[in-house]
mmCIF file of N, CA and C in Angstrom:
data_model
loop_
_atom_site.group_PDB
_atom_site.id
_atom_site.type_symbol
_atom_site.label_atom_id
_atom_site.label_comp_id
_atom_site.label_asym_id
_atom_site.label_seq_id
_atom_site.Cartn_x
_atom_site.Cartn_y
_atom_site.Cartn_z
ATOM 1 N N MET A 772 0.143 0.617 -29.170
ATOM 2 C CA MET A 772 0.119 -0.955 -28.348
ATOM 3 C C MET A 772 1.270 -1.188 -27.512
ATOM 4 N N SER A 773 1.041 -0.869 -26.236
ATOM 5 C CA SER A 773 2.517 -1.395 -25.269
ATOM 6 C C SER A 773 2.401 -3.030 -25.244
ATOM 7 N N THR A 774 3.793 -3.420 -25.061
ATOM 8 C CA THR A 774 3.911 -4.671 -24.710
ATOM 9 C C THR A 774 4.269 -5.117 -23.769
ATOM 10 N N GLU A 775 4.234 -3.890 -22.773
ATOM 11 C CA GLU A 775 4.704 -4.415 -21.106
ATOM 12 C C GLU A 775 3.604 -4.457 -20.876
ATOM 13 N N SER A 776 3.893 -5.268 -19.694
ATOM 14 C CA SER A 776 2.566 -6.086 -18.837
ATOM 15 C C SER A 776 2.170 -5.004 -18.002
ATOM 16 N N GLU A 777 0.887 -4.986 -17.630
ATOM 17 C CA GLU A 777 0.368 -4.026 -16.851
ATOM 18 C C GLU A 777 0.348 -4.957 -14.990
ATOM 19 N N VAL A 778 0.818 -3.781 -14.278
ATOM 20 C CA VAL A 778 0.700 -4.237 -12.657
ATOM 21 C C VAL A 778 -0.661 -3.983 -12.045
ATOM 22 N N THR A 779 -1.072 -4.778 -11.676
ATOM 23 C CA THR A 779 -2.409 -4.711 -10.980
ATOM 24 C C THR A 779 -2.546 -4.707 -9.590
ATOM 25 N N VAL A 780 -3.158 -3.972 -8.695
ATOM 26 C CA VAL A 780 -2.992 -4.106 -7.354
ATOM 27 C C VAL A 780 -4.204 -4.510 -6.632
ATOM 28 N N VAL A 781 -4.247 -5.554 -5.931
ATOM 29 C CA VAL A 781 -5.501 -6.310 -5.372
ATOM 30 C C VAL A 781 -5.224 -6.215 -3.751
ATOM 31 N N HIS A 782 -6.600 -6.078 -2.759
ATOM 32 C CA HIS A 782 -6.503 -6.074 -1.664
ATOM 33 C C HIS A 782 -6.681 -7.772 -1.160
ATOM 34 N N ARG A 783 -5.915 -8.341 -0.310
ATOM 35 C CA ARG A 783 -5.867 -9.647 0.147
ATOM 36 C C ARG A 783 -6.060 -9.435 1.439
ATOM 37 N N PRO A 784 -7.486 -9.195 1.971
ATOM 38 C CA PRO A 784 -7.393 -9.016 3.845
ATOM 39 C C PRO A 784 -7.386 -10.324 4.300
ATOM 40 N N ASP A 785 -7.544 -11.619 3.658
ATOM 41 C CA ASP A 785 -7.050 -12.803 4.309
ATOM 42 C C ASP A 785 -5.784 -13.033 4.842
ATOM 43 N N LEU A 786 -4.911 -12.247 4.051
ATOM 44 C CA LEU A 786 -3.261 -12.324 4.334
ATOM 45 C C LEU A 786 -2.830 -10.791 4.926
ATOM 46 N N HIS A 787 -3.840 -10.146 5.048
ATOM 47 C CA HIS A 787 -3.460 -8.603 5.738
ATOM 48 C C HIS A 787 -2.502 -7.766 4.939
ATOM 49 N N ARG A 788 -2.728 -7.728 3.422
ATOM 50 C CA ARG A 788 -1.916 -6.932 2.451
ATOM 51 C C ARG A 788 -2.615 -6.734 1.535
ATOM 52 N N TRP A 789 -1.969 -5.653 0.827
ATOM 53 C CA TRP A 789 -2.180 -5.401 -0.709
ATOM 54 C C TRP A 789 -0.969 -6.029 -1.553
ATOM 55 N N GLU A 790 -1.325 -6.746 -2.755
ATOM 56 C CA GLU A 790 -0.631 -7.077 -3.484
ATOM 57 C C GLU A 790 -0.627 -6.560 -4.784
ATOM 58 N N ALA A 791 0.760 -6.439 -5.240
ATOM 59 C CA ALA A 791 1.099 -5.820 -6.892
ATOM 60 C C ALA A 791 1.434 -7.168 -7.638
ATOM 61 N N LEU A 792 0.353 -7.488 -8.466
ATOM 62 C CA LEU A 792 0.866 -8.477 -9.342
ATOM 63 C C LEU A 792 1.221 -8.235 -10.698
ATOM 64 N N LEU A 793 1.994 -8.883 -11.311
ATOM 65 C CA LEU A 793 2.389 -8.592 -12.947
ATOM 66 C C LEU A 793 2.520 -10.080 -13.592
ATOM 67 N N ASP A 794 1.801 -10.247 -14.526
ATOM 68 C CA ASP A 794 1.337 -11.535 -15.087
ATOM 69 C C ASP A 794 0.877 -12.565 -14.055
ATOM 70 N N GLY A 795 -0.125 -12.217 -13.262
ATOM 71 C CA GLY A 795 -0.655 -12.962 -11.997
ATOM 72 C C GLY A 795 0.276 -13.441 -11.126
ATOM 73 N N GLN A 796 1.601 -13.100 -11.144
ATOM 74 C CA GLN A 796 2.592 -13.204 -10.041
ATOM 75 C C GLN A 796 2.777 -12.211 -9.056
ATOM 76 N N VAL A 797 2.860 -12.390 -7.815
ATOM 77 C CA VAL A 797 3.350 -11.396 -7.169
ATOM 78 C C VAL A 797 4.497 -10.865 -6.944
ATOM 79 N N VAL A 798 4.671 -9.738 -7.220
ATOM 80 C CA VAL A 798 5.953 -8.965 -7.348
ATOM 81 C C VAL A 798 6.084 -7.669 -6.375
ATOM 82 N N GLY A 799 5.485 -7.610 -5.435
ATOM 83 C CA GLY A 799 5.344 -6.825 -4.300
ATOM 84 C C GLY A 799 4.165 -6.776 -3.249
ATOM 85 N N HIS A 800 4.258 -6.576 -2.164
ATOM 86 C CA HIS A 800 3.445 -6.156 -1.176
ATOM 87 C C HIS A 800 3.432 -5.513 -0.153
ATOM 88 N N ALA A 801 2.341 -4.756 0.441
ATOM 89 C CA ALA A 801 2.220 -3.704 1.699
ATOM 90 C C ALA A 801 1.561 -4.455 2.443
ATOM 91 N N ASP A 802 2.195 -4.847 3.904
ATOM 92 C CA ASP A 802 1.449 -5.332 4.813
ATOM 93 C C ASP A 802 1.040 -4.485 6.005
ATOM 94 N N TYR A 803 -0.216 -5.122 6.447
ATOM 95 C CA TYR A 803 -0.769 -4.044 7.391
ATOM 96 C C TYR A 803 -1.431 -4.978 8.598
ATOM 97 N N GLN A 804 -1.769 -4.169 9.916
ATOM 98 C CA GLN A 804 -2.430 -4.973 10.633
ATOM 99 C C GLN A 804 -3.911 -3.889 11.369
ATOM 100 N N LEU A 805 -4.822 -4.303 11.536
ATOM 101 C CA LEU A 805 -5.720 -3.608 11.719
ATOM 102 C C LEU A 805 -6.229 -3.773 13.565
ATOM 103 N N SER A 806 -6.475 -2.455 14.013
ATOM 104 C CA SER A 806 -7.107 -2.703 15.643
ATOM 105 C C SER A 806 -7.972 -1.646 15.338
ATOM 106 N N ASP A 807 -8.458 -1.421 16.773
ATOM 107 C CA ASP A 807 -9.828 -0.337 16.674
ATOM 108 C C ASP A 807 -9.370 1.008 16.244
ATOM 109 N N GLY A 808 -9.789 1.404 15.444
ATOM 110 C CA GLY A 808 -9.328 2.528 14.718
ATOM 111 C C GLY A 808 -8.506 2.983 14.007
ATOM 112 N N LEU A 809 -7.557 1.879 13.569
ATOM 113 C CA LEU A 809 -5.960 2.154 13.098
ATOM 114 C C LEU A 809 -5.782 1.061 12.462
ATOM 115 N N ALA A 810 -5.008 1.398 11.162
ATOM 116 C CA ALA A 810 -4.582 0.673 10.043
ATOM 117 C C ALA A 810 -2.928 0.813 10.183
ATOM 118 N N THR A 811 -2.302 0.067 10.741
ATOM 119 C CA THR A 811 -0.583 -0.208 10.975
ATOM 120 C C THR A 811 0.043 -0.704 9.778
ATOM 121 N N PHE A 812 0.455 0.005 9.090
ATOM 122 C CA PHE A 812 1.439 -0.503 7.989
ATOM 123 C C PHE A 812 2.599 -0.687 8.680
ATOM 124 N N THR A 813 3.157 -2.101 8.325
ATOM 125 C CA THR A 813 4.473 -2.761 8.994
ATOM 126 C C THR A 813 5.344 -3.013 8.001
ATOM 127 N N HIS A 814 5.063 -3.091 6.607
ATOM 128 C CA HIS A 814 6.352 -3.485 5.625
ATOM 129 C C HIS A 814 5.684 -3.670 4.328
ATOM 130 N N THR A 815 6.648 -2.893 3.289
ATOM 131 C CA THR A 815 6.030 -2.819 2.148
ATOM 132 C C THR A 815 7.454 -3.461 1.188
ATOM 133 N N VAL A 816 7.164 -4.442 0.239
ATOM 134 C CA VAL A 816 8.444 -5.180 -0.531
ATOM 135 C C VAL A 816 8.126 -4.798 -1.952
ATOM 136 N N VAL A 817 9.334 -4.871 -2.801
ATOM 137 C CA VAL A 817 9.191 -5.040 -4.032
ATOM 138 C C VAL A 817 10.126 -5.967 -4.424
ATOM 139 N N GLU A 818 9.718 -7.027 -5.258
ATOM 140 C CA GLU A 818 10.846 -8.100 -5.946
ATOM 141 C C GLU A 818 11.844 -6.942 -6.831
ATOM 142 N N PRO A 819 13.044 -7.230 -6.520
ATOM 143 C CA PRO A 819 14.490 -6.220 -6.748
ATOM 144 C C PRO A 819 14.269 -6.214 -8.470
ATOM 145 N N ALA A 820 13.923 -7.284 -8.847
ATOM 146 C CA ALA A 820 13.940 -7.176 -10.454
ATOM 147 C C ALA A 820 12.870 -5.966 -10.862
ATOM 148 N N GLN A 821 12.043 -5.737 -10.418
ATOM 149 C CA GLN A 821 11.031 -5.016 -10.490
ATOM 150 C C GLN A 821 10.907 -3.530 -9.714
ATOM 151 N N GLU A 822 11.760 -3.410 -8.967
ATOM 152 C CA GLU A 822 12.317 -2.153 -8.534
ATOM 153 C C GLU A 822 12.390 -0.830 -9.795
ATOM 154 N N GLY A 823 12.144 0.478 -9.090
ATOM 155 C CA GLY A 823 12.090 1.389 -9.913
ATOM 156 C C GLY A 823 10.837 1.588 -10.953
ATOM 157 N N ARG A 824 9.612 0.762 -10.761
ATOM 158 C CA ARG A 824 8.575 0.916 -11.883
ATOM 159 C C ARG A 824 7.384 1.392 -11.049
ATOM 160 N N GLY A 825 7.394 1.810 -9.929
ATOM 161 C CA GLY A 825 6.409 2.819 -9.005
ATOM 162 C C GLY A 825 5.408 1.785 -8.568
ATOM 163 N N ILE A 826 5.869 0.602 -8.495
ATOM 164 C CA ILE A 826 5.123 -0.603 -7.791
ATOM 165 C C ILE A 826 4.540 -0.141 -6.364
ATOM 166 N N ALA A 827 5.791 0.309 -5.480
ATOM 167 C CA ALA A 827 5.810 0.458 -4.158
ATOM 168 C C ALA A 827 4.518 1.602 -4.131
ATOM 169 N N SER A 828 4.922 2.684 -4.699
ATOM 170 C CA SER A 828 4.094 3.830 -4.618
ATOM 171 C C SER A 828 2.359 3.220 -5.062
ATOM 172 N N ARG A 829 2.470 2.827 -6.007
ATOM 173 C CA ARG A 829 1.083 2.194 -6.585
ATOM 174 C C ARG A 829 0.356 1.139 -5.197
ATOM 175 N N LEU A 830 1.180 0.098 -4.563
ATOM 176 C CA LEU A 830 0.791 -0.254 -3.543
ATOM 177 C C LEU A 830 0.520 0.723 -2.116
ATOM 178 N N ALA A 831 1.266 1.914 -1.945
ATOM 179 C CA ALA A 831 0.637 2.692 -1.085
ATOM 180 C C ALA A 831 -0.155 3.493 -1.305
ATOM 181 N N ARG A 832 -0.569 4.094 -2.646
ATOM 182 C CA ARG A 832 -1.935 4.706 -2.858
ATOM 183 C C ARG A 832 -3.435 4.156 -2.756
ATOM 184 N N SER A 833 -3.034 2.562 -3.550
ATOM 185 C CA SER A 833 -3.749 1.901 -3.102
ATOM 186 C C SER A 833 -4.689 1.926 -1.926
ATOM 187 N N ALA A 834 -3.572 1.221 -0.748
ATOM 188 C CA ALA A 834 -4.120 0.961 0.519
ATOM 189 C C ALA A 834 -4.452 2.320 1.160
ATOM 190 N N LEU A 835 -3.930 3.211 1.045
ATOM 191 C CA LEU A 835 -4.371 4.361 1.738
ATOM 192 C C LEU A 835 -5.590 4.903 1.131
ATOM 193 N N ASP A 836 -6.056 4.654 0.108
ATOM 194 C CA ASP A 836 -6.924 5.376 -0.616
ATOM 195 C C ASP A 836 -8.579 4.513 -0.176
ATOM 196 N N GLN A 837 -8.025 3.031 0.131
ATOM 197 C CA GLN A 837 -9.099 2.345 0.489
ATOM 198 C C GLN A 837 -9.332 2.478 1.997
ATOM 199 N N VAL A 838 -7.908 2.441 2.723
ATOM 200 C CA VAL A 838 -8.545 3.414 4.164
ATOM 201 C C VAL A 838 -9.503 4.658 4.398
ATOM 202 N N ARG A 839 -9.005 5.457 3.210
ATOM 203 C CA ARG A 839 -9.775 6.647 3.456
ATOM 204 C C ARG A 839 -11.067 6.139 2.905
ATOM 205 N N GLN A 840 -11.760 5.556 1.873
ATOM 206 C CA GLN A 840 -12.954 5.281 1.384
ATOM 207 C C GLN A 840 -13.510 4.593 2.502
ATOM 208 N N GLU A 841 -13.072 3.625 3.632
ATOM 209 C CA GLU A 841 -13.639 3.207 4.458
ATOM 210 C C GLU A 841 -13.993 3.931 5.754
ATOM 211 N N GLY A 842 -13.245 4.951 5.752
ATOM 212 C CA GLY A 842 -13.471 6.141 6.780
ATOM 213 C C GLY A 842 -13.598 5.907 8.200
ATOM 214 N N SER A 843 -13.052 4.837 8.632
ATOM 215 C CA SER A 843 -13.166 4.371 10.078
ATOM 216 C C SER A 843 -12.070 4.146 10.552
ATOM 217 N N ARG A 844 -10.638 4.019 10.045
ATOM 218 C CA ARG A 844 -9.587 4.319 10.580
ATOM 219 C C ARG A 844 -8.471 5.265 10.500
ATOM 220 N N LYS A 845 -7.575 5.714 11.108
ATOM 221 C CA LYS A 845 -6.481 6.439 10.350
ATOM 222 C C LYS A 845 -5.153 5.175 10.535
ATOM 223 N N VAL A 846 -3.784 5.838 10.208
ATOM 224 C CA VAL A 846 -2.939 5.366 9.473
ATOM 225 C C VAL A 846 -1.901 5.292 10.415
ATOM 226 N N ARG A 847 -1.228 4.221 10.901
ATOM 227 C CA ARG A 847 0.148 4.265 11.496
ATOM 228 C C ARG A 847 1.004 3.905 10.636
ATOM 229 N N PRO A 848 2.505 4.489 10.089
ATOM 230 C CA PRO A 848 2.911 3.962 9.107
ATOM 231 C C PRO A 848 4.232 3.826 9.799
ATOM 232 N N GLU A 849 4.280 2.318 10.445
ATOM 233 C CA GLU A 849 5.553 1.988 10.992
ATOM 234 C C GLU A 849 6.629 1.631 9.716
ATOM 235 N N CYS A 850 6.094 0.880 8.554
ATOM 236 C CA CYS A 850 7.098 1.046 7.756
ATOM 237 C C CYS A 850 7.424 2.336 6.987
ATOM 238 N N SER A 851 8.670 2.392 6.927
ATOM 239 C CA SER A 851 9.370 3.527 6.429
ATOM 240 C C SER A 851 9.075 3.755 4.985
ATOM 241 N N TYR A 852 8.668 3.100 4.088
ATOM 242 C CA TYR A 852 8.263 3.484 2.798
ATOM 243 C C TYR A 852 6.938 3.869 3.043
ATOM 244 N N ILE A 853 5.997 3.674 3.673
ATOM 245 C CA ILE A 853 4.481 4.185 3.600
ATOM 246 C C ILE A 853 4.812 5.554 4.568
ATOM 247 N N ALA A 854 5.669 6.084 5.528
ATOM 248 C CA ALA A 854 5.888 6.763 5.958
ATOM 249 C C ALA A 854 6.462 8.252 5.264
ATOM 250 N N GLY A 855 7.336 7.567 4.295
ATOM 251 C CA GLY A 855 7.911 8.757 3.274
ATOM 252 C C GLY A 855 7.162 8.935 2.269
ATOM 253 N N TRP A 856 6.280 8.000 1.741
ATOM 254 C CA TRP A 856 5.481 8.270 0.391
ATOM 255 C C TRP A 856 4.451 9.402 0.972
ATOM 256 N N ILE A 857 3.870 9.297 2.265
ATOM 257 C CA ILE A 857 2.798 10.283 3.055
ATOM 258 C C ILE A 857 3.581 11.652 3.220
ATOM 259 N N ASP A 858 4.743 11.571 3.418
ATOM 260 C CA ASP A 858 5.440 12.857 3.608
ATOM 261 C C ASP A 858 5.679 13.594 2.047
ATOM 262 N N HIS A 859 5.611 12.539 1.320
ATOM 263 C CA HIS A 859 5.623 13.301 -0.183
ATOM 264 C C HIS A 859 4.210 13.533 -1.077
ATOM 265 N N HIS A 860 3.322 13.149 -0.007
ATOM 266 C CA HIS A 860 1.765 13.525 -0.674
ATOM 267 C C HIS A 860 1.169 13.979 0.294
ATOM 268 N N PRO A 861 1.282 15.164 0.537
ATOM 269 C CA PRO A 861 0.929 15.633 1.943
ATOM 270 C C PRO A 861 -0.951 15.903 1.464
ATOM 271 N N ASP A 862 -1.878 15.178 0.915
ATOM 272 C CA ASP A 862 -3.055 15.243 0.662
ATOM 273 C C ASP A 862 -3.382 13.874 1.589
ATOM 274 N N TYR A 863 -2.535 13.195 1.707
ATOM 275 C CA TYR A 863 -2.906 11.797 2.850
ATOM 276 C C TYR A 863 -2.262 12.247 4.156
ATOM 277 N N ARG A 864 -2.019 13.191 4.361
ATOM 278 C CA ARG A 864 -1.544 13.258 5.852
ATOM 279 C C ARG A 864 -2.715 13.467 6.767
ATOM 280 N N ASP A 865 -3.799 13.624 6.230
ATOM 281 C CA ASP A 865 -5.014 13.794 7.225
ATOM 282 C C ASP A 865 -5.340 12.200 7.651
ATOM 283 N N LEU A 866 -4.893 11.088 7.079
ATOM 284 C CA LEU A 866 -5.215 9.739 7.648
ATOM 285 C C LEU A 866 -4.531 9.555 8.610
ATOM 286 N N LEU A 867 -3.299 10.369 8.918
ATOM 287 C CA LEU A 867 -2.463 10.019 10.085
ATOM 288 C C LEU A 867 -2.941 9.824 11.404
ATOM 289 N N GLU A 868 -2.471 9.204 12.601
ATOM 290 C CA GLU A 868 -3.177 8.914 13.333
ATOM 291 C C GLU A 868 -2.696 10.133 14.389
ATOM 292 N N HIS A 869 -3.246 10.657 15.273
ATOM 293 C CA HIS A 869 -2.782 12.006 15.997
ATOM 294 C C HIS A 869 -2.595 11.734 17.419
#
C-alpha cells in the first residue's frame, strides 16, 4: 500500500478551469475560456513543491478528454504547456482548431 497521496483532477466550470487536488488542496490548475465552437486554454500552473509529479500532464489530459467527449468545440492552446503537451501526444491533434 502506497503512503503517497493521490492527486485528483476536477472540473470547475464556475471558475473556468480544471483543478488538481492533493489532500483536498489545490496544487495546480489549467485555465480556459469558452466561445462558440472553441475552448481556449490560457494558463496552466502547478505549485513549485509539486512539480515533476505529472500533475500538469494529468490536468491537460483530463481537460482535453472532456473537450473530446463533449464534441462541440475545438481547442486553441494559447498556454505553452498545453500546446507542448498536444505536440507530444499526436492523438490529441485532431482537437486543434484549423
